[in-house]
mmCIF file of C-alpha atoms in Angstrom:
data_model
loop_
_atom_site.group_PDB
_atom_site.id
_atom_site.type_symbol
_atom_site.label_atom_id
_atom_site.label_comp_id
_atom_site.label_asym_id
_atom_site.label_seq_id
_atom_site.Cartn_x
_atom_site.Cartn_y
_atom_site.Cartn_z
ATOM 1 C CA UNK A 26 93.454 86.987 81.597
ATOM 2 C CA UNK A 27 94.706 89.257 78.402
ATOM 3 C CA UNK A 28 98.520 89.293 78.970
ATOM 4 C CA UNK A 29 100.108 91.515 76.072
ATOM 5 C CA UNK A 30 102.930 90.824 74.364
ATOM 6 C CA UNK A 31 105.215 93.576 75.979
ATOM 7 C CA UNK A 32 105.442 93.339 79.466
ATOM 8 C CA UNK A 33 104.680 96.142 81.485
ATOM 9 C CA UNK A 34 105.478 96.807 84.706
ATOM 10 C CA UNK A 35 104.884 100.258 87.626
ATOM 11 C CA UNK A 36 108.141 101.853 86.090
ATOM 12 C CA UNK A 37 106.284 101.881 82.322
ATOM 13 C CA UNK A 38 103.032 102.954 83.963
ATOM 14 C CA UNK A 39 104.922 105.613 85.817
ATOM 15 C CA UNK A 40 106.459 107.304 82.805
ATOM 16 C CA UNK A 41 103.655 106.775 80.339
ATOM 17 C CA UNK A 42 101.376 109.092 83.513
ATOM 18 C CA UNK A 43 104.480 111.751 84.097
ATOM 19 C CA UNK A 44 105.369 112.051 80.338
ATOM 20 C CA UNK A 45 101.420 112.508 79.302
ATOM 21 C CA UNK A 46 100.541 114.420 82.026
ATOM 22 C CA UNK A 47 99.173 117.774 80.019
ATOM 23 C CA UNK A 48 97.251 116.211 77.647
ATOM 24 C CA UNK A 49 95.667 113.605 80.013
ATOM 25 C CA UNK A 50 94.366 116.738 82.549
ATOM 26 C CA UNK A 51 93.322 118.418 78.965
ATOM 27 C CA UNK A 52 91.440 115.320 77.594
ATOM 28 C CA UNK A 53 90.535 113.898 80.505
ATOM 29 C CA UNK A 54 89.882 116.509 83.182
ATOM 30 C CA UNK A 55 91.552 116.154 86.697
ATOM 31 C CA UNK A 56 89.756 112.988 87.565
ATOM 32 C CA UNK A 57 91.581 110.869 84.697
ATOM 33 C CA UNK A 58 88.620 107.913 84.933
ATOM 34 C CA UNK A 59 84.864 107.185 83.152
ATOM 35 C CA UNK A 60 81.695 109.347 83.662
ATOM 36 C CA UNK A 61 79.258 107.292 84.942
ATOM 37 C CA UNK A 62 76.114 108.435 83.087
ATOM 38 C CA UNK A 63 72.361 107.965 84.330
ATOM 39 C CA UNK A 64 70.134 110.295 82.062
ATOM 40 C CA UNK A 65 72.316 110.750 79.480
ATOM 41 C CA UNK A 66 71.554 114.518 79.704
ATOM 42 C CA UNK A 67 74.867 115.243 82.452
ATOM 43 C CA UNK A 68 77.496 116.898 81.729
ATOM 44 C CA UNK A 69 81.327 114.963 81.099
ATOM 45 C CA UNK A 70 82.128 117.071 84.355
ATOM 46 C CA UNK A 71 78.709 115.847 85.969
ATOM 47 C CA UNK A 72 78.944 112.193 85.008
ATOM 48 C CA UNK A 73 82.951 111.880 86.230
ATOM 49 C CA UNK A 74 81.775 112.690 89.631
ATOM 50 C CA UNK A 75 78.807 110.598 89.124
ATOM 51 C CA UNK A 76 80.936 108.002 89.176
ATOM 52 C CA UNK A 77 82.615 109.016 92.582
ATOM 53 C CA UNK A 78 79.556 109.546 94.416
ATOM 54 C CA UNK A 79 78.222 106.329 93.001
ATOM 55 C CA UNK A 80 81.557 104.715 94.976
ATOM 56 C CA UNK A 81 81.117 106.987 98.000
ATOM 57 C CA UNK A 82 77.696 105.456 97.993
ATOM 58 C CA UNK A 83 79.113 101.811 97.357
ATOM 59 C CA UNK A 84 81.502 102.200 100.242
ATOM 60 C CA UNK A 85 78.978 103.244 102.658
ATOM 61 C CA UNK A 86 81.004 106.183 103.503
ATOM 62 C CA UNK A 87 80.928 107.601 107.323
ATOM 63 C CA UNK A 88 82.511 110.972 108.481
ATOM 64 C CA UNK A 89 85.838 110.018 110.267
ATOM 65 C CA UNK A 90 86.741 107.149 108.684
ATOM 66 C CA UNK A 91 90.209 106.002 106.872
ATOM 67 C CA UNK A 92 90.125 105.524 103.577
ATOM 68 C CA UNK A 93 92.974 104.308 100.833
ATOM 69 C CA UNK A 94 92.484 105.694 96.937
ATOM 70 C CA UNK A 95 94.500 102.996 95.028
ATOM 71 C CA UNK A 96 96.001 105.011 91.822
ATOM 72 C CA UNK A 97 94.785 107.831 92.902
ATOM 73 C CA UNK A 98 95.605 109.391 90.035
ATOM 74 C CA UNK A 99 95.590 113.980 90.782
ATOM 75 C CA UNK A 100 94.199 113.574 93.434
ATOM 76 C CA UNK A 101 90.505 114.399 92.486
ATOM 77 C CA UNK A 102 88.741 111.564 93.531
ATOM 78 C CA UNK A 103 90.096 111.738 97.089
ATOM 79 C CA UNK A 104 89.321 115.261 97.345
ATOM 80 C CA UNK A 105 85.844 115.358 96.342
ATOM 81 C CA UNK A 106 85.055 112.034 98.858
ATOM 82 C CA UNK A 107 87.001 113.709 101.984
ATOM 83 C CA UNK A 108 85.009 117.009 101.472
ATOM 84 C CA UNK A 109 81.562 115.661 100.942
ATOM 85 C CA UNK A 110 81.455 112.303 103.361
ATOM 86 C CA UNK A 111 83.810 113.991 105.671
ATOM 87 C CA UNK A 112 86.201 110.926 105.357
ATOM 88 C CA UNK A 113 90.731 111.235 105.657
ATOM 89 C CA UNK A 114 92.283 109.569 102.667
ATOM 90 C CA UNK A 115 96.011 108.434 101.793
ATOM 91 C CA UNK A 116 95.843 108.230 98.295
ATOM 92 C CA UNK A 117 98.775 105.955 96.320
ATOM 93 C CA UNK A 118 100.059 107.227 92.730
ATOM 94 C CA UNK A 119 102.864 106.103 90.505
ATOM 95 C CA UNK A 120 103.419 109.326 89.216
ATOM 96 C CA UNK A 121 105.493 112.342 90.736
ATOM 97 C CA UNK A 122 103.782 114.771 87.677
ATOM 98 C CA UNK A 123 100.018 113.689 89.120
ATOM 99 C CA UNK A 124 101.363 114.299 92.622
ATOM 100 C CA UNK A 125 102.477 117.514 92.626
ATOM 101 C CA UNK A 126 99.335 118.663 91.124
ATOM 102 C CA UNK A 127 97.748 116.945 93.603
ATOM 103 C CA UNK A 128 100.285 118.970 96.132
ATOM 104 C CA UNK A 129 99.015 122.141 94.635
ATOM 105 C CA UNK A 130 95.516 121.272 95.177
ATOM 106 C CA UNK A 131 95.547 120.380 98.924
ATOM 107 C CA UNK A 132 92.194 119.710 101.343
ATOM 108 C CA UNK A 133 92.946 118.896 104.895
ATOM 109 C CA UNK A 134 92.759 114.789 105.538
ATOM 110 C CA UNK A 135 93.971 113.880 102.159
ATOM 111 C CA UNK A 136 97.334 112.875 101.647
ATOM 112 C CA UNK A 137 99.119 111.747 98.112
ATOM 113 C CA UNK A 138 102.139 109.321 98.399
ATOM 114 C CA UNK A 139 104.186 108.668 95.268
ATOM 115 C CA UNK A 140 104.448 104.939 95.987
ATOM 116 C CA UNK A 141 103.850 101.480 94.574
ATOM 117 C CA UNK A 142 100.093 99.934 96.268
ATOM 118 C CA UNK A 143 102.299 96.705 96.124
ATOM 119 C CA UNK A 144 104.701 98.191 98.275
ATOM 120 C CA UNK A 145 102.384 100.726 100.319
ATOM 121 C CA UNK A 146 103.976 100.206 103.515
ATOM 122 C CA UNK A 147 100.645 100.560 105.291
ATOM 123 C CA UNK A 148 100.166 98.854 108.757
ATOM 124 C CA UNK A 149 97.743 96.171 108.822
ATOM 125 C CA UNK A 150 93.642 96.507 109.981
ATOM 126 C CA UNK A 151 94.280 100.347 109.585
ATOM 127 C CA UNK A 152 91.809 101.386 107.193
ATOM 128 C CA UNK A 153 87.802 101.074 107.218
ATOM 129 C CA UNK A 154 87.379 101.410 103.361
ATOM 130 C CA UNK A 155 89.259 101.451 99.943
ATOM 131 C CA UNK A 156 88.463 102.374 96.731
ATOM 132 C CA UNK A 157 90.094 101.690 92.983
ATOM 133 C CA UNK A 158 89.112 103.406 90.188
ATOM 134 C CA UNK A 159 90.558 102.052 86.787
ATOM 135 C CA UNK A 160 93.733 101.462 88.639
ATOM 136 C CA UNK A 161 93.718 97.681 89.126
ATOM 137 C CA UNK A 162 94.553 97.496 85.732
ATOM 138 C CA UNK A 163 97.956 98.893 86.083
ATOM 139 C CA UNK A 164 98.631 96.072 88.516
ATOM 140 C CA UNK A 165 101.458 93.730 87.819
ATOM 141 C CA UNK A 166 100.245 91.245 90.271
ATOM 142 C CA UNK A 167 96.851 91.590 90.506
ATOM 143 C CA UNK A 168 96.355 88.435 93.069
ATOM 144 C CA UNK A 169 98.588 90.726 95.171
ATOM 145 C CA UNK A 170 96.906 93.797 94.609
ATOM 146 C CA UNK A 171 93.608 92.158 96.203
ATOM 147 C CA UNK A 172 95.643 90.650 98.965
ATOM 148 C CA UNK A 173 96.970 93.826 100.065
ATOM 149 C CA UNK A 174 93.999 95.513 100.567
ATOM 150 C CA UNK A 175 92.559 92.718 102.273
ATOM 151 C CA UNK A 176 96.051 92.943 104.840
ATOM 152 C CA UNK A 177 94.980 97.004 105.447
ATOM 153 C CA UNK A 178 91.512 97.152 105.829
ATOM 154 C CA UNK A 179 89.877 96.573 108.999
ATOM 155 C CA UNK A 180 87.558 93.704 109.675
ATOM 156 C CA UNK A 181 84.057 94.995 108.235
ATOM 157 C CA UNK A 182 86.112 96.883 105.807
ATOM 158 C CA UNK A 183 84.485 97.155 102.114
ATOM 159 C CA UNK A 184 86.459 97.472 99.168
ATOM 160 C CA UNK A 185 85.319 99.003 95.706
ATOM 161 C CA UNK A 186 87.054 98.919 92.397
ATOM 162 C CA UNK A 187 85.547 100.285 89.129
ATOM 163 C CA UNK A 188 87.449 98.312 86.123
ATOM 164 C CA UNK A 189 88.202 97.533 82.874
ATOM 165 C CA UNK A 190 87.187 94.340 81.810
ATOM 166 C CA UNK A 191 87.844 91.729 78.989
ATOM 167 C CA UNK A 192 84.508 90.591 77.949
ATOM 168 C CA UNK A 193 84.008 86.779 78.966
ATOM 169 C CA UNK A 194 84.893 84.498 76.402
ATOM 170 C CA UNK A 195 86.028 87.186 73.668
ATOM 171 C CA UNK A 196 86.896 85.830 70.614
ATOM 172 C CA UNK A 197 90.201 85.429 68.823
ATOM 173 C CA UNK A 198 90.405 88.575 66.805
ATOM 174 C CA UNK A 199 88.554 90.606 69.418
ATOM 175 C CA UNK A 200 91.776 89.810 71.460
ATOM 176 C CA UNK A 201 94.220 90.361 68.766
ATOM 177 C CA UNK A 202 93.022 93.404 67.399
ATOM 178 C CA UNK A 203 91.323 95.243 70.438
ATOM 179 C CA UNK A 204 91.846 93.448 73.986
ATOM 180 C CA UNK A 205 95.407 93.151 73.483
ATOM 181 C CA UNK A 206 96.713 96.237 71.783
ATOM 182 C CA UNK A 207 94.820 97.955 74.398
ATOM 183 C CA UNK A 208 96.967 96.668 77.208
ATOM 184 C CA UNK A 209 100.173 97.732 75.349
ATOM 185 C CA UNK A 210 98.918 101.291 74.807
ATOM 186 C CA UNK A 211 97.493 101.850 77.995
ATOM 187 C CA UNK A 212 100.320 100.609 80.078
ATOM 188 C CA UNK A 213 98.508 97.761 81.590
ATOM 189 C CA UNK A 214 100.017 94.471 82.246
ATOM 190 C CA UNK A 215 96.845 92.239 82.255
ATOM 191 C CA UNK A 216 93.120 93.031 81.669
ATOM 192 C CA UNK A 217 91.029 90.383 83.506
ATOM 193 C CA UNK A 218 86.896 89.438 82.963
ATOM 194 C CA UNK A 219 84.808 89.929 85.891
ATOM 195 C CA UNK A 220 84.789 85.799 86.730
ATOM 196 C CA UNK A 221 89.061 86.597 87.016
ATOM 197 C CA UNK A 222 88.365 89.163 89.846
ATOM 198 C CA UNK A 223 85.848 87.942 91.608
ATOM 199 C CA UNK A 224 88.150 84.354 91.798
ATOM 200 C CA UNK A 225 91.354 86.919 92.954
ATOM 201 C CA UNK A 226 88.881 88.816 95.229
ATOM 202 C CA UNK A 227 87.725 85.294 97.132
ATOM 203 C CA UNK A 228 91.044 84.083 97.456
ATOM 204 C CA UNK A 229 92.289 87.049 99.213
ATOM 205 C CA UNK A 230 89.430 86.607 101.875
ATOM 206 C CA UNK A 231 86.872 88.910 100.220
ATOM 207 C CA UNK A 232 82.924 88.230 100.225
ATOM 208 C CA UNK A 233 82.017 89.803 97.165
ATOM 209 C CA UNK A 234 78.551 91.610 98.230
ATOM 210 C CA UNK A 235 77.573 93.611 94.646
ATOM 211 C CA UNK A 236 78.562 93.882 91.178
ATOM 212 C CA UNK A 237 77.304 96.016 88.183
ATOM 213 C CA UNK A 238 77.996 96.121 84.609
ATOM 214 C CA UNK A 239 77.887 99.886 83.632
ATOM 215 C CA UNK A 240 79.607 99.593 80.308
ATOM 216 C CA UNK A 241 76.462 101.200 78.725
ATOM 217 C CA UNK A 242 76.899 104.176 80.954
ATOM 218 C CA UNK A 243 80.321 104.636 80.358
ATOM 219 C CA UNK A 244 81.070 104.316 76.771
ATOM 220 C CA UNK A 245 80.444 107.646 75.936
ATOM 221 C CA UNK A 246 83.529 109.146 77.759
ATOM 222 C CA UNK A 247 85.677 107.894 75.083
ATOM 223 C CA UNK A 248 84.096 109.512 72.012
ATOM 224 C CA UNK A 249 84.184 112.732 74.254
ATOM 225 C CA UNK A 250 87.983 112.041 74.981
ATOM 226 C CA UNK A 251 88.568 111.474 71.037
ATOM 227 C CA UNK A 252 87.181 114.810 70.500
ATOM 228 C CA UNK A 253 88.755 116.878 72.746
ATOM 229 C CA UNK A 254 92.079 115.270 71.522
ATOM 230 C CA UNK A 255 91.918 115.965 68.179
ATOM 231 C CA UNK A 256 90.240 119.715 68.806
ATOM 232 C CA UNK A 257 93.478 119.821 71.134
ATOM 233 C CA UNK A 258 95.806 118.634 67.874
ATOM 234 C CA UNK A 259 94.263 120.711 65.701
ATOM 235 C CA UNK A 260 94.545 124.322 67.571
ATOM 236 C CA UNK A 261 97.741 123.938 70.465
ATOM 237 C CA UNK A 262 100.833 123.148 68.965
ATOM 238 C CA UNK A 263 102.152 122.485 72.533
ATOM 239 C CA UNK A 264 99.939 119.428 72.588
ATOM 240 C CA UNK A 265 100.537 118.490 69.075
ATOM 241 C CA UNK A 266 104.277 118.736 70.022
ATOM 242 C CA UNK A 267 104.130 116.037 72.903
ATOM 243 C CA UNK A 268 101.481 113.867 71.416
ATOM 244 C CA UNK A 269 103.904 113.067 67.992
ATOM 245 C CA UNK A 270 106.764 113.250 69.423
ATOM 246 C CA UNK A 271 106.223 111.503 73.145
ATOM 247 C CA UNK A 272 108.023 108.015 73.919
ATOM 248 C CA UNK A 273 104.616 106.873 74.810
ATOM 249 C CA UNK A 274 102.632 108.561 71.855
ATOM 250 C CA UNK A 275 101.206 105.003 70.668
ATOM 251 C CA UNK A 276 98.788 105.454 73.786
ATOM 252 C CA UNK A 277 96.303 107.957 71.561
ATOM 253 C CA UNK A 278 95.733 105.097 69.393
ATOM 254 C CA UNK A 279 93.754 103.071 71.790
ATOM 255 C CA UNK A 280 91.444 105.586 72.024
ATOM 256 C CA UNK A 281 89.197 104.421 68.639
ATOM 257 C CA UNK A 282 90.605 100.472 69.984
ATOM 258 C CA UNK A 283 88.243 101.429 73.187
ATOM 259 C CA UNK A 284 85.363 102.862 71.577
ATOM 260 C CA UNK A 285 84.957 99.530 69.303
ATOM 261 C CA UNK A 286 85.817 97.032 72.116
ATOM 262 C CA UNK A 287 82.828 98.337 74.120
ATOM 263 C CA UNK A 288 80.590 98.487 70.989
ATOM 264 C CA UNK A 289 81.617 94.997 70.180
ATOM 265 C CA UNK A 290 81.493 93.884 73.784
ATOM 266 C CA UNK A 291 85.079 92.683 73.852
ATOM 267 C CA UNK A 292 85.718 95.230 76.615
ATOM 268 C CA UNK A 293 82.995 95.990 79.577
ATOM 269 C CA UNK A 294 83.338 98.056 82.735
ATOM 270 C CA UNK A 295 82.119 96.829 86.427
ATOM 271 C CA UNK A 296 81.804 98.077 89.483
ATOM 272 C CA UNK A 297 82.923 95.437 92.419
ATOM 273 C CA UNK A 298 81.639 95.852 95.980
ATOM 274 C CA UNK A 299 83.480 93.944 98.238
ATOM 275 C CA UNK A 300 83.732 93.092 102.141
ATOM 276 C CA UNK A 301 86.721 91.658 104.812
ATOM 277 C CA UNK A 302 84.671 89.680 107.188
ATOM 278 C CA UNK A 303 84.675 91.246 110.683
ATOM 279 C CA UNK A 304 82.248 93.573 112.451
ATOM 280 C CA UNK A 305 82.272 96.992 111.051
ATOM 281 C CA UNK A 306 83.106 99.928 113.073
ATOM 282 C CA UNK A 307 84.995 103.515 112.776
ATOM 283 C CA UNK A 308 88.387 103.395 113.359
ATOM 284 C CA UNK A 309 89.417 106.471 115.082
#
C-alpha cells in the first residue's frame, strides 16, 4: 500500500472537493472520474459515460432496485444509472459544494447525502447493488470501506469499484517521485495494487467474480484534463484566481505526475466486480 507522508483524512478530502469545486466541473465535467474509451474516436463526454454504462452493465442493473454511489461525487453518475436502468440511488459525498449542485440537478429516486461512507448510517441487507467510482481512494480505512458495503448489500448483492491503482511491485523512484506525491495532491490517504483489494475485498466476505485492467483506455482523460486547465489559466482570470491562490492549489501538479505514472506503469486503473454470497433477488 502507498501511504504518503502527510496524512489525510475525509475532513482534507472534503475541503480540497468544496474549495476546487469550479475548476473541477470546468476540467472535469460533472462526472469528476475517467472516460472509459473503446474506439478511441468518442468524445471526453462520450467516453465518461462509457465508463458508467460499462458499471451499469457490471452491476447487472434491474429496474427497481437499491443502489448506493460511494463518493458520488455531483451527482452525475447516479443520475444517468437511475434514468436509464430505472434503478433508486442514495448517493454518499464528502462535499456540501458537490451536493448542492447535485440538489440543483434533481431526478426522482436519487438522493445525495453529505456524509462519511464510513459512517453511512445505512441499515444492514438494504441494498441490491453498489458502485465506487475513483472514490475508494479517498478512504481512510479502506479494510472498512469494503466491510461496509459488504454489511448493506443484500445477499446476491454485487459490488463494483473502478480505481486507482499502484502498479504491482513499482519501483523505488516510481514511488517517490509519482505514486506518492500523487496521494498528497489528490487527497488520498493510501493508493493500493489490485492484489491489496482483492485481499480487503475477500476478507470482508466478497467473491471477487471479474476484474479488468483498463489503464490503456483511460489514460487519455488526463492529457484532456491538462488542456482544458491551462486553456482555463490562460483566458478566465476567475480560475486563474483560485487555482494560485487556493489552500489546495498543489493538486494541479499531479496532473503531469498522472500522465507519466500510467505511461511508466507505476499507476494502472481496474475495474473490480464483486459479489456477497446469497441468492439474488429485488428488494422492493
Amino acid at each position: 500500500m502507498i501511504v504518503p507522508d502527510i496524512s489525510q483524512n475525509a475532513v482534507a478530502v472534503a475541503d480540497h472537493y468544496d474549495e476546487l469545486d469550479p475548476i473541477y466541473r470546468r476540467v472535469w465535467g460533472d462526472h469528476v472520474h475517467h472516460g472509459l474509451w473503446a474506439t478511441g474516436r468518442e468524445t471526453p463526454g462520450e467516453a465518461v459515460e462509457a465508463l458508467v454504462d460499462t458499471v451499469g452493465d457490471r452491476l447487472g442493473l434491474m429496474p427497481g432496485q437499491t443502489c448506493v454511489d460511494i463518493g458520488c461525487g455531483y451527482g452525475s453518475t447516479a443520475r444517468r444509472l437511475a434514468v436509464t436502468r430505472g434503478v433508486r440511488v442514495t448517493g454518499f459525498t464528502l462535499s456540501a459544494e458537490q451536493a448542492r449542485y447535485a440538489a440543483a440537478h434533481p431526478v426522482p429516486g436519487v438522493d445525495i447525502q453529505v456524509r462519511d461512507w464510513l459512517a453511512n448510517g445505512l441499515a444492514d441487507a438494504s441494498a441490491d447493488a453498489a458502485w465506487a467510482i475513483e472514490s475508494s481512494e479517498h478512504m481512510v480505512d479502506k479494510p472498512r470501506f469494503f466491510a461496509e458495503a459488504h454489511r448493506v448489500l443484500a445477499p446476491g448483492g454485487r459490488f463494483v469499484i473502478c480505481a486507482w491503482l499502484a502498479g504491482t511491485g513499482a519501483s523505488g523512484w516510481k514511488v517517490r517521485h509519482l505514486l506518492e506525491p500523487i496521494c498528497r495532491e489528490g487527497r488520498l490517504p493510501s493508493m493500493g495494487t489490485r492484489e491489496e483489494y482483492e485481499a480487503m475485498a475477500t476478507a470482508a466476505g466478497f467473491e471477487i467474480t471479474g476484474f479488468e485492467d483498463v489503464s490503456r483506455r483511460v489514460a487519455r482523460t488526463w492529457p484532456i484534463c491538462a488542456g482544458r486547465l491551462v486553456k482555463a489559466l490562460l483566458t478566465d482570470r476567475g480560475t486563474r484566481r483560485l487555482a494560485l491562490g487556493a489552500r489546495n492549489r498543489n493538486s494541479f501538479l499531479g496532473i503531469p505526475r498522472l500522465i507519466l505514472a500510467y505511461r511508466t506503469g507505476a499507476m494502472r486503473y481496474g475495474i473490480f466486480t464483486l459479489s456477497k454470497a446469497g441468492e439474488t433477488g429485488k428488494r422492493n
